[in-house]
Coordinates of C-alpha atoms in Angstrom, one line a residue:
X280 CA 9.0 7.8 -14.0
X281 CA 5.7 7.0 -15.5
X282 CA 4.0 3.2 -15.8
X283 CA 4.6 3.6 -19.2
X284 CA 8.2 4.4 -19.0
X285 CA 8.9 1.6 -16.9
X286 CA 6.6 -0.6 -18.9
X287 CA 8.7 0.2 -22.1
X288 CA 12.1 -0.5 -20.2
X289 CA 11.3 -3.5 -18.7
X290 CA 10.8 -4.8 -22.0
X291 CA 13.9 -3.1 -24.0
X292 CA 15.7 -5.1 -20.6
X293 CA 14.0 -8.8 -22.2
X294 CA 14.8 -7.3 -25.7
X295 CA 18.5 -7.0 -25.2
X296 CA 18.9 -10.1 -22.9
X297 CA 17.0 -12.5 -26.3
X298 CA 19.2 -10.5 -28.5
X299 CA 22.4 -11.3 -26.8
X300 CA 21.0 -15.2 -25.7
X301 CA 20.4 -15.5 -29.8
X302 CA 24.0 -14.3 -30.5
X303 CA 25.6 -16.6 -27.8
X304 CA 23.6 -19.4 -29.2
X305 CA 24.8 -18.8 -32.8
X306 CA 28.5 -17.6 -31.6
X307 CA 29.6 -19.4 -29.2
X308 CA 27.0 -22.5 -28.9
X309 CA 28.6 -25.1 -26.6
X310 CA 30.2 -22.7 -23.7
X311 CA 27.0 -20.6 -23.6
X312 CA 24.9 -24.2 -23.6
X313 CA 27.0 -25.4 -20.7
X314 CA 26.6 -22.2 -18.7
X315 CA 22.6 -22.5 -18.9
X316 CA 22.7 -26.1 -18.5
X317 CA 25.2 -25.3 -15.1
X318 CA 23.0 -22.7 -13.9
X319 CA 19.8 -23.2 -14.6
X320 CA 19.1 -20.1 -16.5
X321 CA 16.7 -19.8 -19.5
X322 CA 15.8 -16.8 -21.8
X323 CA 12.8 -16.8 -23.4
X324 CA 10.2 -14.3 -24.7
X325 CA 9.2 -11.7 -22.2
X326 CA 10.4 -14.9 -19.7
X327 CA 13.7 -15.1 -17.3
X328 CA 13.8 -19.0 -15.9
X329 CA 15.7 -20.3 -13.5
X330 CA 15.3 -24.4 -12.4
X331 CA 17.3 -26.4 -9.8
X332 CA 17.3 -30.2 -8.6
X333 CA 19.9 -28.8 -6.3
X334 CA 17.1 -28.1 -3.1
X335 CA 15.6 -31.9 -3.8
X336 CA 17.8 -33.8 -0.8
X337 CA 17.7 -30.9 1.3
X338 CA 14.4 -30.5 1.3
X339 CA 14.0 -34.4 2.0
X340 CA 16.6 -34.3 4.7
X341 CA 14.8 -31.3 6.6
X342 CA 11.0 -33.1 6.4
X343 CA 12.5 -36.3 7.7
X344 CA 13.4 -34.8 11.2
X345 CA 10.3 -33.2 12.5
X346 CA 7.5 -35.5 10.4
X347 CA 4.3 -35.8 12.4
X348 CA 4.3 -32.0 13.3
X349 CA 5.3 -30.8 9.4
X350 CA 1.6 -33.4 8.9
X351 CA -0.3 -31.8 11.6
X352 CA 0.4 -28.2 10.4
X353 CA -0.9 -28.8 6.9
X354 CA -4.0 -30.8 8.2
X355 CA -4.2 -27.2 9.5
X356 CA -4.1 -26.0 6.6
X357 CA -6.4 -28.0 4.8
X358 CA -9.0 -26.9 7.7
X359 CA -7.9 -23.3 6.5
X360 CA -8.6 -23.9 3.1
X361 CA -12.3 -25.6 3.3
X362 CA -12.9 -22.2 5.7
X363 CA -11.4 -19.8 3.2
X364 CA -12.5 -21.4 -0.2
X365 CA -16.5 -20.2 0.8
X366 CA -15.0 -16.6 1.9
X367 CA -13.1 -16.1 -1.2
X368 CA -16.3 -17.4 -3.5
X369 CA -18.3 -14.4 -1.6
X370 CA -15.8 -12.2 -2.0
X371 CA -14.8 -12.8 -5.5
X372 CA -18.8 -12.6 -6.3
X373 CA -19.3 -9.4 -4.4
X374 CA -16.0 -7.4 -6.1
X375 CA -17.4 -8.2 -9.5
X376 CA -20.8 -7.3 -9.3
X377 CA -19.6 -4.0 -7.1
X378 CA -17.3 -3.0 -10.3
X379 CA -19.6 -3.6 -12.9
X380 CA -23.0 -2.1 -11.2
X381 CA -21.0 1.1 -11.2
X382 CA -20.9 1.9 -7.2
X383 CA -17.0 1.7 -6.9
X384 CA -17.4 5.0 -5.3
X385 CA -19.7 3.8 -2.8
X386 CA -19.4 4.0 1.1
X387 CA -20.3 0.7 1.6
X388 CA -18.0 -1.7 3.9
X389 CA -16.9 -5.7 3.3
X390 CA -13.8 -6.8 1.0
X391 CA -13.1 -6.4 -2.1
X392 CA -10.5 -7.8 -4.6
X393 CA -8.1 -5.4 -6.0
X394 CA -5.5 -5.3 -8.6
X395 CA -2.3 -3.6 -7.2
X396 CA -0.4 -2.4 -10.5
X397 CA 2.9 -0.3 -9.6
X398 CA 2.5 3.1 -11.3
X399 CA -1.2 2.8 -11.0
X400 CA -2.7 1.3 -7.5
X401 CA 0.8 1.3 -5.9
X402 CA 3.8 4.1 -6.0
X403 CA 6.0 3.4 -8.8
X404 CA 8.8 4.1 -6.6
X405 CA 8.2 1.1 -4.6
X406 CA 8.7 -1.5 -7.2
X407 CA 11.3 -3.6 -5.3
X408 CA 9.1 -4.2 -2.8
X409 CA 6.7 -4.8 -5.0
X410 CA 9.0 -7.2 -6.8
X411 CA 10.6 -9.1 -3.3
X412 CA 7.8 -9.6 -1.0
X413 CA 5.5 -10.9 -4.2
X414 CA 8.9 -13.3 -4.8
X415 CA 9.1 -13.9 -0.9
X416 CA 5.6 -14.9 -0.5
X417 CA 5.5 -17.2 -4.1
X418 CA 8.9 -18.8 -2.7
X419 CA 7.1 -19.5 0.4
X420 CA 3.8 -21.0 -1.5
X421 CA 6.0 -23.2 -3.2
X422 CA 8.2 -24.8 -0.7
X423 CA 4.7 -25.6 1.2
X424 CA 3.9 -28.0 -1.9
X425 CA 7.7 -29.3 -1.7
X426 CA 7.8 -30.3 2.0
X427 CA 3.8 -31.4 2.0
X428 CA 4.7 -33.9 -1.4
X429 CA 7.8 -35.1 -0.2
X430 CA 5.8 -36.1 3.3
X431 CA 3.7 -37.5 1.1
X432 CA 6.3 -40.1 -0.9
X433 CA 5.7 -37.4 -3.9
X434 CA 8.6 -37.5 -6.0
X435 CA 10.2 -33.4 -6.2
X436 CA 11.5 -33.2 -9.4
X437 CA 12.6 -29.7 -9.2
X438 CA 12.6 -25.8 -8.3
X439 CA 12.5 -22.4 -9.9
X440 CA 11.3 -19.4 -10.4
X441 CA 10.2 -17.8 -13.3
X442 CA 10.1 -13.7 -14.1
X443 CA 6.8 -13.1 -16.5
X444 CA 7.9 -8.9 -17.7
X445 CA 8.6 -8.2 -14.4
X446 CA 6.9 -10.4 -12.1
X447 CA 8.1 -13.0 -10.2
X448 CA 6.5 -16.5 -9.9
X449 CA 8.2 -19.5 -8.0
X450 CA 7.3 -23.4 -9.5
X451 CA 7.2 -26.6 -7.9
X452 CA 7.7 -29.7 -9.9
X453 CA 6.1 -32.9 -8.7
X454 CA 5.5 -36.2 -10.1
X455 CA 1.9 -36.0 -11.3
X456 CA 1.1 -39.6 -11.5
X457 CA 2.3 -39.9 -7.9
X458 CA 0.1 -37.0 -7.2
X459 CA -2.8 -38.5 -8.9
X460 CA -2.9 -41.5 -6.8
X461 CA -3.0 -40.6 -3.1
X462 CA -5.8 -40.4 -1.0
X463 CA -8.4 -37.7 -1.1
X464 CA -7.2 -36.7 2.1
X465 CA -3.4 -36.9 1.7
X466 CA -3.9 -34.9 -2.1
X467 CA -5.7 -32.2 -0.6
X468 CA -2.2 -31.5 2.2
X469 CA -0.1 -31.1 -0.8
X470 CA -2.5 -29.2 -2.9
X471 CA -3.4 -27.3 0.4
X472 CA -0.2 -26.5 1.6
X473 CA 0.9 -23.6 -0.2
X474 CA -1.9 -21.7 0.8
X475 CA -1.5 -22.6 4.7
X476 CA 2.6 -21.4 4.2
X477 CA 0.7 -18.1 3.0
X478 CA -1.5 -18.2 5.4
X479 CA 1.2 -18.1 8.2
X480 CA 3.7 -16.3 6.6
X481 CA 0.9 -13.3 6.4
X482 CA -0.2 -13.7 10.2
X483 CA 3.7 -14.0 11.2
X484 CA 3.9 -10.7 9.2
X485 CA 1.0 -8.7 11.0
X486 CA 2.6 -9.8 14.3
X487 CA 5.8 -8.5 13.4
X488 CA 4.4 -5.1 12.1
X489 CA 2.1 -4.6 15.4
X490 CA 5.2 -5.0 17.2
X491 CA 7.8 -2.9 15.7
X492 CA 7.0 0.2 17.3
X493 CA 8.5 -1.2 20.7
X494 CA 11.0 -2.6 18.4
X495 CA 12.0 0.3 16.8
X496 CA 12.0 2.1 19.7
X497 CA 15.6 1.5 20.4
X498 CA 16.5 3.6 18.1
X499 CA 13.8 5.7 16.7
X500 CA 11.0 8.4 19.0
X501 CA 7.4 7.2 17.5
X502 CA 4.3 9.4 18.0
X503 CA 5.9 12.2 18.7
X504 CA 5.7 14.3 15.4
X505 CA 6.6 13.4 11.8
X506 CA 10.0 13.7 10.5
X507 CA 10.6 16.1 6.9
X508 CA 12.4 13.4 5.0
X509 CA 12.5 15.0 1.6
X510 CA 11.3 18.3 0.0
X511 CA 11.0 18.4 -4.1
X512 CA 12.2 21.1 -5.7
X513 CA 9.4 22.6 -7.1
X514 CA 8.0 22.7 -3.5
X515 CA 6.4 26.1 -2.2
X516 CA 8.0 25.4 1.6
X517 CA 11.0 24.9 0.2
X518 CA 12.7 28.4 1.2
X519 CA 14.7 29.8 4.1
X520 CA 11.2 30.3 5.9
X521 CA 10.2 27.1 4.6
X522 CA 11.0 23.4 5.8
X523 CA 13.8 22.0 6.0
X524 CA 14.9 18.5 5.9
X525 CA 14.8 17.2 9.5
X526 CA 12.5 19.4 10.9
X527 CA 10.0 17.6 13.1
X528 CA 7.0 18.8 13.2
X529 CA 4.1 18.2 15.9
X530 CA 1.4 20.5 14.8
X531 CA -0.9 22.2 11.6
X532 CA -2.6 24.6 13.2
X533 CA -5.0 23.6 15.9
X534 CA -4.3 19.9 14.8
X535 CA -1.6 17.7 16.7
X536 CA 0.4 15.5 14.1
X537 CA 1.5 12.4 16.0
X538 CA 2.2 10.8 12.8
X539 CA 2.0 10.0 9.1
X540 CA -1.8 9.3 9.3
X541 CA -2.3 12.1 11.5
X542 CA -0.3 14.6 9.1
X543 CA -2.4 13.6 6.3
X544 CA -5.9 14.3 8.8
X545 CA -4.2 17.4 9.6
X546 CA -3.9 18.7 6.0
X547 CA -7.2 17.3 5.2
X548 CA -8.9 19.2 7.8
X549 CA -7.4 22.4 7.2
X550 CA -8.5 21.8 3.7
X551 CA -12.3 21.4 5.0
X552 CA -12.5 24.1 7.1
X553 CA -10.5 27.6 7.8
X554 CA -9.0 28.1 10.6
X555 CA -9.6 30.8 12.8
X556 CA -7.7 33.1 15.2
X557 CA -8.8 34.6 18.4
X558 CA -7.0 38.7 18.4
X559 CA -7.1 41.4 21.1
X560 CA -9.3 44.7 20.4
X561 CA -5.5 46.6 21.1
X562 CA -4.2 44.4 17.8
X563 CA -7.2 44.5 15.5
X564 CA -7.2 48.4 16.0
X565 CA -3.8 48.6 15.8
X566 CA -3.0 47.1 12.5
X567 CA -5.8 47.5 10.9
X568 CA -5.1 48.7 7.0
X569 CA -9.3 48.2 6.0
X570 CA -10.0 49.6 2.4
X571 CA -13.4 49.7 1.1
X572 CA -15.4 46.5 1.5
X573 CA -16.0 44.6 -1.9
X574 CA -16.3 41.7 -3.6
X575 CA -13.8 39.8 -6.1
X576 CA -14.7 36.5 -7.8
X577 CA -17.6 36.3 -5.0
X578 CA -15.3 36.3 -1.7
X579 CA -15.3 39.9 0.0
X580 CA -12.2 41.9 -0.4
X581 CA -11.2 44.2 2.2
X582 CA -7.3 44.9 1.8
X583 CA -5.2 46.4 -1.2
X584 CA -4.2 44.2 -3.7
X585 CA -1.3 45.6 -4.2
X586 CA -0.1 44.5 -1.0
X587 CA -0.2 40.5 -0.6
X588 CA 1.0 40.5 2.8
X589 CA -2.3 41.6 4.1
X590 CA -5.6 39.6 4.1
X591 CA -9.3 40.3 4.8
X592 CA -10.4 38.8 7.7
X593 CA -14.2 38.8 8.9
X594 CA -15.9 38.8 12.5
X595 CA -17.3 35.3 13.4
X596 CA -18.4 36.5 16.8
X597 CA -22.1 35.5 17.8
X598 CA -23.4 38.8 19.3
X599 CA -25.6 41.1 16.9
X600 CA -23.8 44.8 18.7
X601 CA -20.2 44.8 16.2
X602 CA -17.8 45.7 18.9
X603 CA -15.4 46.2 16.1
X604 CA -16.1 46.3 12.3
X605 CA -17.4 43.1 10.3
X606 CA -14.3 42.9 7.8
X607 CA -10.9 44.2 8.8
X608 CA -7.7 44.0 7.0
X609 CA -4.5 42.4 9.2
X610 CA -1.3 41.1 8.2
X611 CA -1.5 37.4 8.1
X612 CA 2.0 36.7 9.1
X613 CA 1.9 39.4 12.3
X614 CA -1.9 38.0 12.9
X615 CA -0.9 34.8 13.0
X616 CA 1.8 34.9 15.1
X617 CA -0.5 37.3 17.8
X618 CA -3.1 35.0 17.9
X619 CA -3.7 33.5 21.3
X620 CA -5.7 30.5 20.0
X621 CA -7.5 29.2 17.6
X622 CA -11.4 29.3 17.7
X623 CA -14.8 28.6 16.3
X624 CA -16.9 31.1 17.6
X625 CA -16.4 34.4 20.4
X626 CA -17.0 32.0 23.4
X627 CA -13.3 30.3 22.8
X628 CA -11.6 33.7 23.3
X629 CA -13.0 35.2 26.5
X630 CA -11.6 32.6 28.7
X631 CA -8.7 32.3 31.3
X632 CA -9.2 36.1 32.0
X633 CA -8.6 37.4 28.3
X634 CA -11.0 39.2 25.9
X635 CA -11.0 38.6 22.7
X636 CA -12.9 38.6 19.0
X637 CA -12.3 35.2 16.7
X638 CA -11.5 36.3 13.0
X639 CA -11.4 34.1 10.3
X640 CA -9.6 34.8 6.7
X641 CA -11.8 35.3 3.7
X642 CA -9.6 33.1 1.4
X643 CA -10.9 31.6 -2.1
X644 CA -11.9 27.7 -1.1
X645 CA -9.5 26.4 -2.6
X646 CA -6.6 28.2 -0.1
X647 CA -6.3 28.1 3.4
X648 CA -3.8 29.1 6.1
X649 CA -1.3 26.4 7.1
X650 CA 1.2 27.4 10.8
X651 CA 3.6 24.5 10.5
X652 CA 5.1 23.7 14.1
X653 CA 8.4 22.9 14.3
X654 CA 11.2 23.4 17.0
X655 CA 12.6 26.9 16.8
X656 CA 10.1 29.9 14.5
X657 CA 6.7 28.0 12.7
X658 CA 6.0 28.2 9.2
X659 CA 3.8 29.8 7.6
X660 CA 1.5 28.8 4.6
X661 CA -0.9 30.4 2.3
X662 CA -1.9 27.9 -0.7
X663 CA -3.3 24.6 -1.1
X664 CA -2.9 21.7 1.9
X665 CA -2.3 19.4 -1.5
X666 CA 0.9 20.9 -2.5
X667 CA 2.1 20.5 1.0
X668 CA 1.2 16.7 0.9
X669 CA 2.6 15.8 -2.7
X670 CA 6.4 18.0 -2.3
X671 CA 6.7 17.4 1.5
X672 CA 7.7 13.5 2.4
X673 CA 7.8 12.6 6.3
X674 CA 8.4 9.5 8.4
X675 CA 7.1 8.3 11.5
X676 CA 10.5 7.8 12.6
X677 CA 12.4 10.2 14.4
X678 CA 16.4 9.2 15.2
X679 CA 17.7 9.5 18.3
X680 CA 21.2 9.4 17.0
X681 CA 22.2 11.1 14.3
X682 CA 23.9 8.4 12.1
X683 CA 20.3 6.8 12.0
X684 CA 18.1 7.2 9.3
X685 CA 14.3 7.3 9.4
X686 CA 14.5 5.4 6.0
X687 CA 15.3 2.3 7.7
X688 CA 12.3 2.2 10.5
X689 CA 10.3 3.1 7.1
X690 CA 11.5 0.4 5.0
X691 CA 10.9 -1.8 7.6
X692 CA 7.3 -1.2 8.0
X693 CA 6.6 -0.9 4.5
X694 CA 8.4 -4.2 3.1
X695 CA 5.9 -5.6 6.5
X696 CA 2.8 -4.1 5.0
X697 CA 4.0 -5.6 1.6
X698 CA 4.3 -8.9 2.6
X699 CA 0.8 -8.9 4.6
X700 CA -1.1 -7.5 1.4
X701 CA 0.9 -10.2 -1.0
X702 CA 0.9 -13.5 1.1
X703 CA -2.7 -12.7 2.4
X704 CA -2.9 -11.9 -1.3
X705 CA -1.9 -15.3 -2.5
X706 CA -4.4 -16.6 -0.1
X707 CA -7.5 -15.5 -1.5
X708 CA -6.3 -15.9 -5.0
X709 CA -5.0 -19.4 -4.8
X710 CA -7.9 -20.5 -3.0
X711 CA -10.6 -19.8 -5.6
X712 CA -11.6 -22.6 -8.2
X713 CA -9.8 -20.6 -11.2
X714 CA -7.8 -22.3 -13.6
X715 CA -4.2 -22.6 -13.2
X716 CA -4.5 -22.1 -9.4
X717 CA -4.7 -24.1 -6.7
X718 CA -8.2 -24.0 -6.3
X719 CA -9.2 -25.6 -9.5
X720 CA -7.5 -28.9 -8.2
X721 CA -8.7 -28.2 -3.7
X722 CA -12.5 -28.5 -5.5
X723 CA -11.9 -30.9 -8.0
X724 CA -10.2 -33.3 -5.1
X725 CA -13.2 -32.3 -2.8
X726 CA -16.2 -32.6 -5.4
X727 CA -14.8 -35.8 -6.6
X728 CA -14.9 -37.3 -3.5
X729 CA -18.2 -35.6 -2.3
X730 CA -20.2 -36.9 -5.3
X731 CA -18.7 -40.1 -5.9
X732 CA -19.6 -40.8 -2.3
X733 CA -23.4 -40.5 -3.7
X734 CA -22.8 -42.9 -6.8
X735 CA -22.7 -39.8 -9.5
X736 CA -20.8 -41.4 -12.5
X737 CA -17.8 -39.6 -13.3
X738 CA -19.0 -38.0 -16.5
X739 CA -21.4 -35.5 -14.4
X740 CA -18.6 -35.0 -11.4
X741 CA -16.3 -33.6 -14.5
X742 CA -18.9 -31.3 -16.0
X743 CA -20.0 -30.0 -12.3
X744 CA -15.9 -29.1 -11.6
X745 CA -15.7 -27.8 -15.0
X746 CA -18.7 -25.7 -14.7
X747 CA -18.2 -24.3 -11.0
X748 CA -13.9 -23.5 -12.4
X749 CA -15.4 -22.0 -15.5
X750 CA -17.4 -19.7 -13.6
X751 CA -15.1 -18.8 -11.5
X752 CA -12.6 -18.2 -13.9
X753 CA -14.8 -15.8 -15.8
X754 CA -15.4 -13.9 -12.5
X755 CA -11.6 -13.3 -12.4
X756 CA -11.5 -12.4 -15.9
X757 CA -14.5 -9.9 -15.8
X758 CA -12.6 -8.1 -12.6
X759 CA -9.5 -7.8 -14.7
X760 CA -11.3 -6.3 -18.1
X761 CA -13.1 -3.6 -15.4
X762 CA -9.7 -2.6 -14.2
X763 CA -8.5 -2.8 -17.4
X764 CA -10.8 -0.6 -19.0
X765 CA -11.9 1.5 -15.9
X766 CA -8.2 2.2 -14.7
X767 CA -5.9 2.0 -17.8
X768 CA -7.4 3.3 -20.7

């Protein structure tokens, strides 16, 4: 399913639920208004609502028993924040002037900001995590300001969250006035304290994914191959002397495959370079079926082309005296499986006592030879690494019992990676001076302060916050428009 599909049912989903809210409205008015008014629920265009006052003593009761630590942690976090608010400036200056000088394809290091869009940036088939770790981490942002204002003798007034299309966003509600009149210090915990929550929830994430290969472990073999998960139909493997579902394999030619990353370096290097195959003078002589030496959209042919089983290899030996002819025409399959070991040059081949000639396939640039190891016969590939890598789907995660799926050590890590990229996200985002985020108010708070501190009347300290937010906010906007424009249209 394309973006677009999904786009276009997400919002025939928000069309129906305003159609039926309208009819219940009109149909059956006082039911329907007690049901929202029990549950919280609000429809509205393109928005789903949900607010509670339900969470307001609980949330009281739990920061009365452990106080002075809750108020050390987010003096923590206000630390974090004055660190991070500098970083995320440079960053934020350094993503939009990278995007619009044109070098996006550059090789330079450093961070960037990017926009993660499922069905564009991210794999469409990954919306729910998407969806839950984004609703995890904005829970998580929100409580922070709960428990930090309620430490604070901030009234909560409530809690919710609210789906924009598709995305979800958790609120806060706090008494503003209340808000308005605390201390520089005390303001900038509650304003503060979502991003620290974010902060830790990110770290506590990271910990947890560097250690669930030991956990996992228990019940999954890691590093020892990659597991065939799925095969699409329109596959080229897919075939009784193809993959199978299952299969683990350890090896693309010369290049071990430990795991996922190293299955996608394996199929990138055979895509670089051609493998070659070290062969006995007895086999080259033997099977040789050489026709005349020519040349076919510029790569040499020396086989029939009537027979596809056969391929034209050529000599890549280093001596100028041809102990056997420059081009010769082998079975690939049968040359393949003869071959000794692969090589780069006629040194590689006269070793451990045998003697022999390294041959490499004349194949067009865009096709290579792929030997799949697996237990029992390898498989063999002639055709593009690429369509191995988009049809084939593995996992790092091999069972050791047979009711265990690899899907689960794989969800695992996944909704893990999630959760870093999306509270880490929130981080960085919340922390710049844009408006609507938390930013705006951590400089406003600390500017105030700062300048009052050297007598400049309250006039200028408005126009220097609105200037520097302004700014900032036109950085943001700027990096979505490039996105926009660069990646959507």
């Amino acid at each position: 399913m394309s973006f677009l599909v999904f786009f276009l049912v997400i919002g025939a989903i928000h069309g129906v639920l305003m159609f039926f809210d309208a009819f219940f409205k009109s149909c059956m008015h006082h039911p329907y208004r007690l049901f929202l008014d029990g549950t919280g629920f609000t429809v509205k265009f393109l928005r789903l609502e949900w607010y509670t006052t339900a969470l307001n003593r609980t949330l009281v009761k739990w920061c009365t028993s452990s106080p002075r630590l809750l108020t050390r942690s987010f003096d923590l976090g206000v630390y974090s924040a004055l660190i991070l608010l500098p970083v995320s400036l440079g960053v934020l200056l350094w993503s939009f002037f990278k995007s619009w000088s044109g070098s996006e394809g550059s090789t330079g290091g450093g961070l960037e900001v990017e926009i993660l869009v499922p069905g564009v940036t991210l794999p469409l088939d990954e919306i729910h995590y998407y969806i839950g770790t984004l609703l995890i981490s904005s829970i998580v942002h929100e409580l922070g300001h709960a428990v930090a204002a309620v430490l604070e003798d901030v009234p909560l007034l409530g809690f919710g969250v609210r789906v924009y299309y598709f995305l979800p966003v958790a609120l806060t509600e706090l008494s503003t006035d209340q808000l308005a009149s605390l201390k520089a210090w005390k303001k900038l915990r509650v304003l503060c304290a979502g991003i620290w929550n974010n902060l830790a929830l990110g770290l506590v994430a990271f910990l947890l994914l560097q250690g669930s290969k030991p956990m996992l472990g228990w019940l999954y073999h890691i590093d020892r191959g990659v597991y065939v998960t799925d095969i699409e139909k329109r596959s080229p493997l897919l075939g009784t002397k193809g993959l199978n579902v299952g299969d683990l394999v350890n090896k693309i030619n010369s290049c071990n495959v430990r795991d996922v990353d190293s299955w996608h370096d394996c199929l990138l290097q055979a895509l670089r370079r051609q493998p070659a195959f070290c062969l006995s003078s007895e086999f080259i002589h033997r099977n040789d079926e050489s026709t005349p030496v020519g040349t076919v959209d510029g790569i040499t042919q020396c086989c029939d082309p009537e027979n596809p089983a056969n391929g034209c290899f050529e000599y890549f030996g280093e001596s100028d005296i041809l102990e056997i002819p420059q081009h010769v025409c082998l079975p690939i399959r049968l040359t393949v499986e003869n071959a000794y070991r692969y090589c780069e040059k006629d040194s590689k081949c006269n070793d451990r006592g045998r003697e022999g000639y390294c041959l490499k396939p004349l194949l067009a640039n865009s096709t290579t030879i792929l030997e799949i190891s697996r237990r029992g016969r390898n498989v063999l590939y002639l055709g593009h690494p690429g369509d191995v890598y988009r049809t084939v789907k593995v996992s790092n995660y091999i069972p050791k019992l047979r009711y265990i799926a690899p899907a689960f050590g794989d969800s695992v890590t996944l909704f893990l990676r999630y959760l870093i990229v999306f509270s880490l996200g929130l981080v960085l985002i919340n922390v710049i001076p844009c408006y609507g985020f938390d930013g705006q108010h951590i400089v406003s708070v600390i500017l105030g302060h700062q300048l009052a501190q050297f007598g400049v009347k309250s006039q200028t300290r408005d126009i220097v916050i609105l200037l520097i937010t302004s700014l900032c906010t036109f950085l943001q906007i700027g990096l979505l428009v490039r996105f926009l424009w660069h990646t959507l249209l």
